[in-house]
Amino acid sequence: MLGMEHDLSPSTLSELRRPRAYPAVSVLTPTHRREPENAQDPVRLRNVVAEAKKQLESDPAVTRERRSEVVRQLDQALQEVDLAHAEDGLVIFAAPGEHQVWSLARTVPERVVLSDTFLTRNLVSAHAAERPFWVLSVSSDRVTLWSGGTDRVTEDRAGGFPMTRRPVNFDAERQERIGDMPSTFRDEDTRHFLREADAAMGMVLREQPRPLYVTGEQAALSAMDEVGSVTKEAVHVPHGGLAHGTPDAVWQAVRPKVAAEARRSTEAVARELESARGRKAFAAGVDEVWQSAREGRVRLLAVEENYRVTVRDVLDGHLIPAESDDLDSREDIVDEIVEQCLETGADVRFVPDGMLGDAHGIAGILRY
């Protein structure tokens, strides 16, 4: 799917955040996966891009050649949008010399922003809500890395994966006899290959820490644990053939484990919130959580998956509910809070709707 980005690595994010020559344009619009709602998507998208062009047109700080350059980038971005594969939100970034299209599994408010940086908070929040994970599929001659999200995995080439090796002194008959048999994994060359894969995976995890699932024959999983370090902590999925498999086969194999882990994580968050209430280290509701987030005091943020609220600032720095057409309204305050909390090192967890009860959609556990 050309042009539509999904994978927000830390290096991609810092690249998106660097200051740009004015105007860096961010265009956001909600999209829909299914009929009949998705019939309106093309029209909304064209309208919001037209609105961006109108703002460029009427901004005295934008020279004519810079305007036509950014308009050209917007038009190219528009051609790369693939609404047939739309998710819940779409973000277009355009600036002199560049453009990007991001498809998000989380809705966004419709808006246009001209600034000297791109608006990243909706991307950051959608990425956190996806609960990204890694899958490493191990066999004796190939180790493949997959990046996982809400409803799919895709092959990932980070860290030099997939890693392959040529069978040494290849003897077809012998190969057929042992295949991926346990004895293969006692072979020194194979163990050396697995050790290299483990080291490469360790580097990927340092760059992008996520939960890790490892698939392979039982013998492969045991060998990986013996020679390596990162897979010991991982969730094991005893299933062979996936190092050479399709993304869908991998997704089907890990899906039950991913769902079970999500349930376990939600239960753990519920217990932590309960004990934080008892220790008075608990913030509830958007205003209280926002205050704590700005002071960098949130250690764990819990947000209900579909919680959205529009607010505006009042004089003493508090937030009150607002209509989205109020002049100073902030429609994506939840995404702002998520981004702010991640910036200050908090653990952010999206939980099922209704789970936070009287905390009204959002709660935080405080550091002190």
mmCIF file of C-alpha atoms in Angstrom:
data_model
loop_
_atom_site.group_PDB
_atom_site.id
_atom_site.type_symbol
_atom_site.label_atom_id
_atom_site.label_comp_id
_atom_site.label_asym_id
_atom_site.label_seq_id
_atom_site.Cartn_x
_atom_site.Cartn_y
_atom_site.Cartn_z
ATOM 1 C CA MET A 1 0.000 0.000 0.000
ATOM 2 C CA LEU A 2 2.114 2.848 -1.334
ATOM 3 C CA GLY A 3 2.240 6.044 0.609
ATOM 4 C CA MET A 4 0.137 5.185 3.649
ATOM 5 C CA GLU A 5 2.386 4.880 6.687
ATOM 6 C CA HIS A 6 1.626 2.823 9.797
ATOM 7 C CA ASP A 7 4.732 2.227 11.818
ATOM 8 C CA LEU A 8 5.762 5.036 14.133
ATOM 9 C CA SER A 9 9.280 4.262 15.359
ATOM 10 C CA PRO A 10 11.052 6.658 17.747
ATOM 11 C CA SER A 11 13.376 7.758 14.926
ATOM 12 C CA THR A 12 10.419 8.425 12.588
ATOM 13 C CA LEU A 13 8.733 10.443 15.315
ATOM 14 C CA SER A 14 11.754 12.631 16.034
ATOM 15 C CA GLU A 15 12.143 13.214 12.284
ATOM 16 C CA LEU A 16 8.477 14.283 12.085
ATOM 17 C CA ARG A 17 8.905 16.608 15.038
ATOM 18 C CA ARG A 18 11.886 18.567 13.801
ATOM 19 C CA PRO A 19 11.158 22.211 12.972
ATOM 20 C CA ARG A 20 10.446 22.955 9.315
ATOM 21 C CA ALA A 21 10.321 25.962 7.046
ATOM 22 C CA TYR A 22 6.934 27.642 7.517
ATOM 23 C CA PRO A 23 4.338 26.495 6.563
ATOM 24 C CA ALA A 24 4.359 22.873 7.700
ATOM 25 C CA VAL A 25 0.756 21.832 7.037
ATOM 26 C CA SER A 26 -1.077 19.116 9.004
ATOM 27 C CA VAL A 27 -4.435 17.978 7.625
ATOM 28 C CA LEU A 28 -6.543 15.591 9.711
ATOM 29 C CA THR A 29 -9.804 13.903 8.862
ATOM 30 C CA PRO A 30 -11.818 11.003 10.325
ATOM 31 C CA THR A 31 -12.299 8.040 7.934
ATOM 32 C CA HIS A 32 -14.467 4.923 8.010
ATOM 33 C CA ARG A 33 -13.745 1.255 7.337
ATOM 34 C CA ARG A 34 -17.227 0.228 6.207
ATOM 35 C CA GLU A 35 -20.238 1.158 4.145
ATOM 36 C CA PRO A 36 -22.332 3.240 4.229
ATOM 37 C CA GLU A 37 -20.259 5.644 6.393
ATOM 38 C CA ASN A 38 -17.238 5.476 4.108
ATOM 39 C CA ALA A 39 -19.200 6.969 1.194
ATOM 40 C CA GLN A 40 -18.657 10.434 2.683
ATOM 41 C CA ASP A 41 -14.866 10.009 3.132
ATOM 42 C CA PRO A 42 -13.707 11.162 -0.348
ATOM 43 C CA VAL A 43 -15.813 14.322 -0.130
ATOM 44 C CA ARG A 44 -14.647 15.176 3.402
ATOM 45 C CA LEU A 45 -11.041 14.592 2.421
ATOM 46 C CA ARG A 46 -11.266 16.839 -0.644
ATOM 47 C CA ASN A 47 -12.989 19.535 1.441
ATOM 48 C CA VAL A 48 -10.420 19.531 4.217
ATOM 49 C CA VAL A 49 -7.519 19.671 1.691
ATOM 50 C CA ALA A 50 -9.318 22.540 -0.070
ATOM 51 C CA GLU A 51 -9.567 24.289 3.322
ATOM 52 C CA ALA A 52 -5.776 23.862 3.771
ATOM 53 C CA LYS A 53 -5.177 25.464 0.354
ATOM 54 C CA LYS A 54 -7.518 28.328 1.271
ATOM 55 C CA GLN A 55 -5.555 28.960 4.482
ATOM 56 C CA LEU A 56 -2.286 28.932 2.517
ATOM 57 C CA GLU A 57 -3.822 31.374 0.037
ATOM 58 C CA SER A 58 -4.918 33.859 2.702
ATOM 59 C CA ASP A 59 -1.772 33.694 4.865
ATOM 60 C CA PRO A 60 0.371 36.812 4.253
ATOM 61 C CA ALA A 61 3.433 35.039 5.710
ATOM 62 C CA VAL A 62 3.499 32.542 2.806
ATOM 63 C CA THR A 63 5.245 33.619 -0.414
ATOM 64 C CA ARG A 64 3.717 32.689 -3.731
ATOM 65 C CA GLU A 65 6.364 30.137 -4.729
ATOM 66 C CA ARG A 66 6.330 28.517 -1.319
ATOM 67 C CA ARG A 67 2.544 28.305 -1.483
ATOM 68 C CA SER A 68 2.558 26.611 -4.883
ATOM 69 C CA GLU A 69 5.249 24.184 -3.653
ATOM 70 C CA VAL A 70 3.212 23.166 -0.586
ATOM 71 C CA VAL A 71 0.035 22.903 -2.683
ATOM 72 C CA ARG A 72 1.931 20.559 -5.052
ATOM 73 C CA GLN A 73 2.965 18.402 -2.077
ATOM 74 C CA LEU A 74 -0.654 18.320 -0.828
ATOM 75 C CA ASP A 75 -1.879 17.212 -4.272
ATOM 76 C CA GLN A 76 0.725 14.436 -4.416
ATOM 77 C CA ALA A 77 -0.260 13.280 -0.921
ATOM 78 C CA LEU A 78 -3.908 13.234 -1.980
ATOM 79 C CA GLN A 79 -3.044 10.887 -4.877
ATOM 80 C CA GLU A 80 -1.350 8.473 -2.465
ATOM 81 C CA VAL A 81 -4.366 8.174 -0.168
ATOM 82 C CA ASP A 82 -5.967 4.776 -0.553
ATOM 83 C CA LEU A 83 -9.453 5.111 0.923
ATOM 84 C CA ALA A 84 -10.240 1.494 -0.005
ATOM 85 C CA HIS A 85 -7.929 0.549 2.880
ATOM 86 C CA ALA A 86 -8.985 3.375 5.194
ATOM 87 C CA GLU A 87 -9.011 2.869 8.942
ATOM 88 C CA ASP A 88 -10.416 5.376 11.455
ATOM 89 C CA GLY A 89 -8.364 8.468 10.803
ATOM 90 C CA LEU A 90 -6.112 10.007 8.177
ATOM 91 C CA VAL A 91 -3.295 12.509 8.628
ATOM 92 C CA ILE A 92 -1.533 14.311 5.779
ATOM 93 C CA PHE A 93 1.678 16.239 6.399
ATOM 94 C CA ALA A 94 2.986 18.618 3.724
ATOM 95 C CA ALA A 95 5.845 21.120 3.801
ATOM 96 C CA PRO A 96 8.258 22.503 1.208
ATOM 97 C CA GLY A 97 9.947 19.482 -0.405
ATOM 98 C CA GLU A 98 8.032 16.710 1.392
ATOM 99 C CA HIS A 99 4.711 15.078 2.201
ATOM 100 C CA GLN A 100 3.484 12.003 4.090
ATOM 101 C CA VAL A 101 0.185 10.202 4.517
ATOM 102 C CA TRP A 102 -0.591 8.338 7.754
ATOM 103 C CA SER A 103 -3.490 5.950 8.233
ATOM 104 C CA LEU A 104 -4.564 5.567 11.876
ATOM 105 C CA ALA A 105 -6.619 2.962 13.722
ATOM 106 C CA ARG A 106 -8.042 5.725 15.927
ATOM 107 C CA THR A 107 -10.310 8.571 14.955
ATOM 108 C CA VAL A 108 -9.091 12.184 14.703
ATOM 109 C CA PRO A 109 -10.919 15.527 14.700
ATOM 110 C CA GLU A 110 -11.202 17.239 11.315
ATOM 111 C CA ARG A 111 -8.708 20.099 11.253
ATOM 112 C CA VAL A 112 -6.016 22.014 9.388
ATOM 113 C CA VAL A 113 -2.947 23.411 11.160
ATOM 114 C CA LEU A 114 -0.244 25.631 9.635
ATOM 115 C CA SER A 115 2.850 25.846 11.808
ATOM 116 C CA ASP A 116 6.609 25.342 11.766
ATOM 117 C CA THR A 117 6.209 21.746 12.989
ATOM 118 C CA PHE A 118 3.820 18.931 12.113
ATOM 119 C CA LEU A 119 1.043 18.029 14.550
ATOM 120 C CA THR A 120 2.063 14.617 15.900
ATOM 121 C CA ARG A 121 -0.089 14.002 18.971
ATOM 122 C CA ASN A 122 -2.843 12.096 17.141
ATOM 123 C CA LEU A 123 -0.250 9.758 15.591
ATOM 124 C CA VAL A 124 1.411 9.177 18.939
ATOM 125 C CA SER A 125 -1.886 8.422 20.630
ATOM 126 C CA ALA A 126 -3.071 6.087 17.829
ATOM 127 C CA HIS A 127 0.259 4.252 17.987
ATOM 128 C CA ALA A 128 -0.048 3.755 21.749
ATOM 129 C CA ALA A 129 -3.648 2.550 21.333
ATOM 130 C CA GLU A 130 -2.522 -0.044 18.759
ATOM 131 C CA ARG A 131 -0.478 -1.769 21.499
ATOM 132 C CA PRO A 132 2.305 -2.620 19.039
ATOM 133 C CA PHE A 133 4.269 -5.839 19.559
ATOM 134 C CA TRP A 134 7.023 -7.845 17.854
ATOM 135 C CA VAL A 135 6.884 -11.435 16.625
ATOM 136 C CA LEU A 136 10.115 -13.313 15.942
ATOM 137 C CA SER A 137 9.671 -16.513 13.896
ATOM 138 C CA VAL A 138 12.564 -18.918 14.272
ATOM 139 C CA SER A 139 13.705 -21.888 12.176
ATOM 140 C CA SER A 140 17.154 -23.422 11.649
ATOM 141 C CA ASP A 141 17.806 -21.530 8.380
ATOM 142 C CA ARG A 142 15.699 -18.372 8.638
ATOM 143 C CA VAL A 143 14.551 -15.957 11.347
ATOM 144 C CA THR A 144 11.828 -13.465 10.373
ATOM 145 C CA LEU A 145 10.661 -10.359 12.251
ATOM 146 C CA TRP A 146 7.039 -9.206 12.189
ATOM 147 C CA SER A 147 5.519 -5.972 13.505
ATOM 148 C CA GLY A 148 2.080 -6.440 15.089
ATOM 149 C CA GLY A 149 -0.823 -4.102 15.851
ATOM 150 C CA THR A 150 -4.582 -4.192 16.477
ATOM 151 C CA ASP A 151 -5.620 -6.576 13.716
ATOM 152 C CA ARG A 152 -2.594 -7.619 11.692
ATOM 153 C CA VAL A 153 1.121 -8.273 11.486
ATOM 154 C CA THR A 154 3.435 -7.124 8.692
ATOM 155 C CA GLU A 155 6.982 -8.209 7.949
ATOM 156 C CA ASP A 156 9.562 -5.785 9.348
ATOM 157 C CA ARG A 157 13.125 -5.326 8.129
ATOM 158 C CA ALA A 158 14.504 -3.607 11.229
ATOM 159 C CA GLY A 159 17.777 -4.966 12.634
ATOM 160 C CA GLY A 160 18.799 -6.742 9.419
ATOM 161 C CA PHE A 161 15.873 -9.198 9.470
ATOM 162 C CA PRO A 162 14.959 -11.563 7.901
ATOM 163 C CA MET A 163 18.195 -13.398 8.719
ATOM 164 C CA THR A 164 18.960 -16.435 6.572
ATOM 165 C CA ARG A 165 21.835 -18.858 6.268
ATOM 166 C CA ARG A 166 22.920 -21.340 3.653
ATOM 167 C CA PRO A 167 22.978 -24.888 4.967
ATOM 168 C CA VAL A 168 26.624 -25.912 5.229
ATOM 169 C CA ASN A 169 27.830 -29.129 3.471
ATOM 170 C CA PHE A 170 24.280 -29.608 2.264
ATOM 171 C CA ASP A 171 23.247 -33.254 2.068
ATOM 172 C CA ALA A 172 19.665 -33.486 0.801
ATOM 173 C CA GLU A 173 18.975 -36.918 2.230
ATOM 174 C CA ARG A 174 20.335 -36.029 5.647
ATOM 175 C CA GLN A 175 18.373 -32.737 5.550
ATOM 176 C CA GLU A 176 15.159 -34.582 4.744
ATOM 177 C CA ARG A 177 15.759 -36.971 7.606
ATOM 178 C CA ILE A 178 16.319 -34.306 10.264
ATOM 179 C CA GLY A 179 14.543 -31.213 8.888
ATOM 180 C CA ASP A 180 13.920 -29.037 11.935
ATOM 181 C CA MET A 181 14.401 -32.039 14.213
ATOM 182 C CA PRO A 182 15.715 -31.402 17.726
ATOM 183 C CA SER A 183 19.215 -32.606 16.680
ATOM 184 C CA THR A 184 19.458 -29.745 14.139
ATOM 185 C CA PHE A 185 19.288 -27.294 17.014
ATOM 186 C CA ARG A 186 22.172 -28.993 18.805
ATOM 187 C CA ASP A 187 24.401 -28.335 15.804
ATOM 188 C CA GLU A 188 27.024 -25.639 16.586
ATOM 189 C CA ASP A 189 26.495 -23.688 13.325
ATOM 190 C CA THR A 190 22.763 -23.504 13.944
ATOM 191 C CA ARG A 191 23.314 -22.322 17.501
ATOM 192 C CA HIS A 192 25.723 -19.662 16.284
ATOM 193 C CA PHE A 193 23.052 -18.485 13.791
ATOM 194 C CA LEU A 194 20.418 -18.317 16.544
ATOM 195 C CA ARG A 195 22.822 -16.392 18.803
ATOM 196 C CA GLU A 196 23.243 -13.776 16.050
ATOM 197 C CA ALA A 197 19.467 -13.513 15.633
ATOM 198 C CA ASP A 198 19.075 -13.037 19.392
ATOM 199 C CA ALA A 199 21.657 -10.217 19.412
ATOM 200 C CA ALA A 200 19.944 -8.519 16.447
ATOM 201 C CA MET A 201 16.557 -8.760 18.200
ATOM 202 C CA GLY A 202 18.110 -7.262 21.339
ATOM 203 C CA MET A 203 19.125 -4.201 19.317
ATOM 204 C CA VAL A 204 15.626 -3.854 17.815
ATOM 205 C CA LEU A 205 14.130 -3.958 21.342
ATOM 206 C CA ARG A 206 16.521 -1.285 22.610
ATOM 207 C CA GLU A 207 15.490 0.979 19.736
ATOM 208 C CA GLN A 208 11.759 0.114 19.969
ATOM 209 C CA PRO A 209 10.762 -1.613 23.212
ATOM 210 C CA ARG A 210 7.584 -3.668 22.771
ATOM 211 C CA PRO A 211 6.224 -7.001 24.026
ATOM 212 C CA LEU A 212 7.838 -9.899 22.130
ATOM 213 C CA TYR A 213 6.286 -13.183 20.927
ATOM 214 C CA VAL A 214 8.532 -15.948 19.573
ATOM 215 C CA THR A 215 7.256 -18.682 17.255
ATOM 216 C CA GLY A 216 8.962 -21.921 16.227
ATOM 217 C CA GLU A 217 9.092 -25.669 16.736
ATOM 218 C CA GLN A 218 9.503 -26.518 20.417
ATOM 219 C CA ALA A 219 13.151 -27.500 19.769
ATOM 220 C CA ALA A 220 13.815 -24.102 18.165
ATOM 221 C CA LEU A 221 12.263 -22.256 21.124
ATOM 222 C CA SER A 222 14.330 -24.260 23.629
ATOM 223 C CA ALA A 223 17.537 -23.678 21.672
ATOM 224 C CA MET A 224 16.786 -19.941 21.456
ATOM 225 C CA ASP A 225 16.358 -19.815 25.243
ATOM 226 C CA GLU A 226 19.628 -21.678 25.805
ATOM 227 C CA VAL A 227 21.848 -19.578 23.521
ATOM 228 C CA GLY A 228 20.151 -16.172 23.772
ATOM 229 C CA SER A 229 18.857 -13.658 26.249
ATOM 230 C CA VAL A 230 15.904 -11.708 24.827
ATOM 231 C CA THR A 231 13.576 -14.608 24.115
ATOM 232 C CA LYS A 232 13.615 -15.855 27.721
ATOM 233 C CA GLU A 233 11.329 -12.937 28.636
ATOM 234 C CA ALA A 234 9.149 -13.406 25.544
ATOM 235 C CA VAL A 235 5.803 -15.170 25.164
ATOM 236 C CA HIS A 236 6.464 -18.526 23.449
ATOM 237 C CA VAL A 237 4.157 -19.678 20.657
ATOM 238 C CA PRO A 238 5.066 -23.278 19.720
ATOM 239 C CA HIS A 239 4.221 -23.236 16.007
ATOM 240 C CA GLY A 240 6.661 -24.199 13.232
ATOM 241 C CA GLY A 241 6.864 -22.995 9.654
ATOM 242 C CA LEU A 242 6.183 -19.310 10.298
ATOM 243 C CA ALA A 243 9.727 -18.102 9.535
ATOM 244 C CA HIS A 244 8.743 -18.881 5.919
ATOM 245 C CA GLY A 245 5.056 -18.081 6.517
ATOM 246 C CA THR A 246 2.583 -15.399 5.452
ATOM 247 C CA PRO A 247 1.611 -12.422 7.633
ATOM 248 C CA ASP A 248 -1.881 -13.874 7.983
ATOM 249 C CA ALA A 249 -0.614 -17.267 9.167
ATOM 250 C CA VAL A 250 1.553 -15.518 11.776
ATOM 251 C CA TRP A 251 -1.353 -13.326 12.919
ATOM 252 C CA GLN A 252 -3.646 -16.365 13.326
ATOM 253 C CA ALA A 253 -0.982 -18.163 15.372
ATOM 254 C CA VAL A 254 -0.257 -15.306 17.794
ATOM 255 C CA ARG A 255 -3.748 -13.795 18.002
ATOM 256 C CA PRO A 256 -5.078 -15.879 20.946
ATOM 257 C CA LYS A 257 -1.891 -15.155 22.927
ATOM 258 C CA VAL A 258 -2.090 -11.423 22.146
ATOM 259 C CA ALA A 259 -5.732 -11.337 23.310
ATOM 260 C CA ALA A 260 -4.849 -13.211 26.514
ATOM 261 C CA GLU A 261 -1.971 -10.820 27.251
ATOM 262 C CA ALA A 262 -4.279 -7.814 26.705
ATOM 263 C CA ARG A 263 -6.773 -9.246 29.222
ATOM 264 C CA ARG A 264 -4.004 -9.870 31.740
ATOM 265 C CA SER A 265 -2.636 -6.369 31.287
ATOM 266 C CA THR A 266 -6.107 -4.823 31.772
ATOM 267 C CA GLU A 267 -6.619 -6.777 34.998
ATOM 268 C CA ALA A 268 -3.199 -5.654 36.274
ATOM 269 C CA VAL A 269 -4.053 -2.006 35.498
ATOM 270 C CA ALA A 270 -7.362 -2.337 37.367
ATOM 271 C CA ARG A 271 -5.511 -3.649 40.437
ATOM 272 C CA GLU A 272 -2.918 -0.867 40.276
ATOM 273 C CA LEU A 273 -5.590 1.836 39.987
ATOM 274 C CA GLU A 274 -7.422 0.389 42.978
ATOM 275 C CA SER A 275 -4.328 0.456 45.153
ATOM 276 C CA ALA A 276 -3.403 3.984 43.966
ATOM 277 C CA ARG A 277 -6.833 5.200 45.127
ATOM 278 C CA GLY A 278 -6.079 3.790 48.549
ATOM 279 C CA ARG A 279 -2.688 5.566 48.645
ATOM 280 C CA LYS A 280 -4.226 8.843 47.401
ATOM 281 C CA ALA A 281 -1.894 8.687 44.368
ATOM 282 C CA PHE A 282 -4.782 8.793 41.945
ATOM 283 C CA ALA A 283 -6.040 11.421 39.477
ATOM 284 C CA ALA A 284 -9.417 11.058 37.774
ATOM 285 C CA GLY A 285 -11.161 12.912 34.975
ATOM 286 C CA VAL A 286 -9.713 15.024 32.204
ATOM 287 C CA ASP A 287 -8.993 18.230 34.186
ATOM 288 C CA GLU A 288 -7.221 16.550 37.093
ATOM 289 C CA VAL A 289 -5.223 14.229 34.816
ATOM 290 C CA TRP A 290 -4.222 17.140 32.539
ATOM 291 C CA GLN A 291 -2.896 19.129 35.533
ATOM 292 C CA SER A 292 -0.823 16.155 36.697
ATOM 293 C CA ALA A 293 0.391 15.382 33.163
ATOM 294 C CA ARG A 294 1.665 18.951 32.718
ATOM 295 C CA GLU A 295 3.614 18.643 35.960
ATOM 296 C CA GLY A 296 5.116 15.344 34.735
ATOM 297 C CA ARG A 297 3.624 13.500 37.712
ATOM 298 C CA VAL A 298 1.775 10.702 35.906
ATOM 299 C CA ARG A 299 3.424 7.285 36.218
ATOM 300 C CA LEU A 300 0.648 5.272 34.568
ATOM 301 C CA LEU A 301 -2.148 6.681 32.411
ATOM 302 C CA ALA A 302 -5.283 4.631 31.742
ATOM 303 C CA VAL A 303 -7.637 5.771 28.967
ATOM 304 C CA GLU A 304 -10.840 4.088 27.821
ATOM 305 C CA GLU A 305 -10.491 3.124 24.162
ATOM 306 C CA ASN A 306 -13.251 5.328 22.760
ATOM 307 C CA TYR A 307 -13.098 8.171 25.270
ATOM 308 C CA ARG A 308 -13.240 11.582 23.567
ATOM 309 C CA VAL A 309 -14.039 14.952 25.051
ATOM 310 C CA THR A 310 -13.884 18.558 23.876
ATOM 311 C CA VAL A 311 -12.742 21.127 26.433
ATOM 312 C CA ARG A 312 -11.483 24.662 26.705
ATOM 313 C CA ASP A 313 -9.132 26.421 29.108
ATOM 314 C CA VAL A 314 -10.518 28.751 31.716
ATOM 315 C CA LEU A 315 -8.535 31.474 33.460
ATOM 316 C CA ASP A 316 -6.981 29.506 36.295
ATOM 317 C CA GLY A 317 -5.575 26.876 33.894
ATOM 318 C CA HIS A 318 -8.405 24.409 34.409
ATOM 319 C CA LEU A 319 -10.310 22.655 31.652
ATOM 320 C CA ILE A 320 -14.075 22.755 31.291
ATOM 321 C CA PRO A 321 -16.358 20.970 28.796
ATOM 322 C CA ALA A 322 -16.908 22.844 25.525
ATOM 323 C CA GLU A 323 -18.561 22.543 22.116
ATOM 324 C CA SER A 324 -16.239 21.696 19.241
ATOM 325 C CA ASP A 325 -17.093 24.941 17.445
ATOM 326 C CA ASP A 326 -16.092 27.103 20.418
ATOM 327 C CA LEU A 327 -13.180 29.279 19.317
ATOM 328 C CA ASP A 328 -10.650 28.018 21.827
ATOM 329 C CA SER A 329 -11.912 24.443 22.023
ATOM 330 C CA ARG A 330 -9.497 21.520 22.148
ATOM 331 C CA GLU A 331 -11.078 18.478 20.532
ATOM 332 C CA ASP A 332 -8.172 16.117 20.963
ATOM 333 C CA ILE A 333 -7.240 16.893 24.543
ATOM 334 C CA VAL A 334 -7.084 13.130 25.250
ATOM 335 C CA ASP A 335 -4.414 12.678 22.554
ATOM 336 C CA GLU A 336 -2.588 15.716 23.974
ATOM 337 C CA ILE A 337 -2.555 14.125 27.428
ATOM 338 C CA VAL A 338 -1.354 10.774 26.025
ATOM 339 C CA GLU A 339 1.517 12.470 24.200
ATOM 340 C CA GLN A 340 2.441 14.574 27.231
ATOM 341 C CA CYS A 341 2.489 11.501 29.501
ATOM 342 C CA LEU A 342 4.637 9.473 27.089
ATOM 343 C CA GLU A 343 7.061 12.411 26.848
ATOM 344 C CA THR A 344 7.539 12.312 30.621
ATOM 345 C CA GLY A 345 8.108 8.547 30.711
ATOM 346 C CA ALA A 346 4.665 7.352 31.808
ATOM 347 C CA ASP A 347 3.270 3.961 30.917
ATOM 348 C CA VAL A 348 0.100 4.552 28.812
ATOM 349 C CA ARG A 349 -2.601 1.862 28.692
ATOM 350 C CA PHE A 350 -5.804 1.896 26.689
ATOM 351 C CA VAL A 351 -8.520 -0.110 28.452
ATOM 352 C CA PRO A 352 -12.034 -1.296 27.506
ATOM 353 C CA ASP A 353 -14.827 1.306 27.590
ATOM 354 C CA GLY A 354 -16.595 1.585 30.932
ATOM 355 C CA MET A 355 -13.737 0.082 32.907
ATOM 356 C CA LEU A 356 -12.795 3.318 34.678
ATOM 357 C CA GLY A 357 -16.296 3.860 36.067
ATOM 358 C CA ASP A 358 -16.588 7.100 38.020
ATOM 359 C CA ALA A 359 -13.190 8.309 36.755
ATOM 360 C CA HIS A 360 -15.041 9.255 33.540
ATOM 361 C CA GLY A 361 -12.862 7.773 30.827
ATOM 362 C CA ILE A 362 -9.388 8.747 32.012
ATOM 363 C CA ALA A 363 -7.325 8.166 35.146
ATOM 364 C CA GLY A 364 -3.723 8.450 36.240
ATOM 365 C CA ILE A 365 -1.495 6.919 38.888
ATOM 366 C CA LEU A 366 0.819 9.621 40.246
ATOM 367 C CA ARG A 367 4.534 9.415 40.924
ATOM 368 C CA TYR A 368 4.534 11.325 44.209
#
